[in-house]
PDB file of C-alpha atoms in Angstrom:
ATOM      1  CA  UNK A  28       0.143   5.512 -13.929  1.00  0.00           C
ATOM      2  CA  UNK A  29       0.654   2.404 -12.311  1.00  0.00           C
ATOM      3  CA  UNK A  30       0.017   2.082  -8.668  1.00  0.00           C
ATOM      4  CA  UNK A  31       1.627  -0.316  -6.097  1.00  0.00           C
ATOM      5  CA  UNK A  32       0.399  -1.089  -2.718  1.00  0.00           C
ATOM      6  CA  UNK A  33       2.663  -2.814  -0.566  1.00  0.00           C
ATOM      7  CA  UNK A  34       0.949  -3.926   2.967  1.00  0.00           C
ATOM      8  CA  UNK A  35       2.629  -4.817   5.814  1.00  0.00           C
ATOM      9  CA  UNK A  36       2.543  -6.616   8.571  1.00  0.00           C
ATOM     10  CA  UNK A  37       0.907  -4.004  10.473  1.00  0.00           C
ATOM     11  CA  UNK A  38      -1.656  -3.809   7.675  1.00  0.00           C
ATOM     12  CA  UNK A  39      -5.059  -4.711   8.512  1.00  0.00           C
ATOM     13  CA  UNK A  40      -7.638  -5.982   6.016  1.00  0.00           C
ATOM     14  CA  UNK A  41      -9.341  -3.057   6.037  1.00  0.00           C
ATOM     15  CA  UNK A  42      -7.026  -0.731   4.814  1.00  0.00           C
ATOM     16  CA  UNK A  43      -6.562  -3.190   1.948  1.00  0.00           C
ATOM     17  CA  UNK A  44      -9.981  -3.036   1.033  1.00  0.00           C
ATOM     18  CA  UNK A  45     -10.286   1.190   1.608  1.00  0.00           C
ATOM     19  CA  UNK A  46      -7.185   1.699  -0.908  1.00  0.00           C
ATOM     20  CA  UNK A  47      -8.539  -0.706  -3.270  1.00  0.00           C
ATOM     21  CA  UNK A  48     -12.113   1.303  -2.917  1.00  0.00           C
ATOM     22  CA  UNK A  49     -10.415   4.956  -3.465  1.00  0.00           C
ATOM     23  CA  UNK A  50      -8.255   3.394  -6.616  1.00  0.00           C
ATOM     24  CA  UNK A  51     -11.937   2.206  -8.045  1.00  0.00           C
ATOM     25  CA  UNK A  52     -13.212   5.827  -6.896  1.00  0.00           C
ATOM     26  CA  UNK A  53     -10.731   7.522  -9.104  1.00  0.00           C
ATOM     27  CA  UNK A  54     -10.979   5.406 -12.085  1.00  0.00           C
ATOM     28  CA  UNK A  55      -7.183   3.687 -11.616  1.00  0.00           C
ATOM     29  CA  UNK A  56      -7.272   0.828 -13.233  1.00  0.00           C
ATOM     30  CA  UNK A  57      -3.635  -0.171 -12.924  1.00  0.00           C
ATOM     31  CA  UNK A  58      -2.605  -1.193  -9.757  1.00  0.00           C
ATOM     32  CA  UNK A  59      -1.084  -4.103  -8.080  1.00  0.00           C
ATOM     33  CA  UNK A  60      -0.628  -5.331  -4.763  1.00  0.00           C
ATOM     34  CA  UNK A  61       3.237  -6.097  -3.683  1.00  0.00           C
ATOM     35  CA  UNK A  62       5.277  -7.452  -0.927  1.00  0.00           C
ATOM     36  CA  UNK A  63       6.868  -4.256   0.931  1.00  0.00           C
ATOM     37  CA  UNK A  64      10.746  -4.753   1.000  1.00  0.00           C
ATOM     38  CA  UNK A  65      12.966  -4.456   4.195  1.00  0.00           C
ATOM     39  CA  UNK A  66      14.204  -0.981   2.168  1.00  0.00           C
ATOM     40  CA  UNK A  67      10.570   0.318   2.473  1.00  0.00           C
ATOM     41  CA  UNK A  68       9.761  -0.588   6.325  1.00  0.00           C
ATOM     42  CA  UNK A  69      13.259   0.923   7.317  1.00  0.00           C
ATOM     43  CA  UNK A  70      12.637   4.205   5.899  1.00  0.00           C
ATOM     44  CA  UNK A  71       8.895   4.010   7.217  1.00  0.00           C
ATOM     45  CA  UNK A  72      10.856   4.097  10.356  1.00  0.00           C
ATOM     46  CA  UNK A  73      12.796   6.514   9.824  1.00  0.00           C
ATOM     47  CA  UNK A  74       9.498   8.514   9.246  1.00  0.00           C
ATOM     48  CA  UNK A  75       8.331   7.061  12.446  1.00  0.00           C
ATOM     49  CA  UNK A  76       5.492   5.746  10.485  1.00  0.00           C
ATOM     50  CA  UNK A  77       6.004   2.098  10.817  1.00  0.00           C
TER      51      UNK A  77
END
């Protein structure tokens, strides 16, 4: 499994760091950190998540 974590610019350092800590938690070693594409904040909106 291969996760990808794609902050944006509502992102705060923090949550970085907490996703990062819960990936370490659950022995994930495969993960990388991403820019979030226009694709992904428009259907965050559509959630009315973003």
């Amino acid at each position: 499994m291969m996760v990808l974590i794609k902050p944006s610019d509502h992102s705060i350092y923090a949550n970085l760091v907490d996703a990062i800590d819960e990936l370490n938690i659950t022995n994930s070693d495969r993960y990388a950190i991403v820019n979030i594409s226009g694709e992904d904040v428009n259907l965050l909106k559509e959630k009315a998540i973003y």
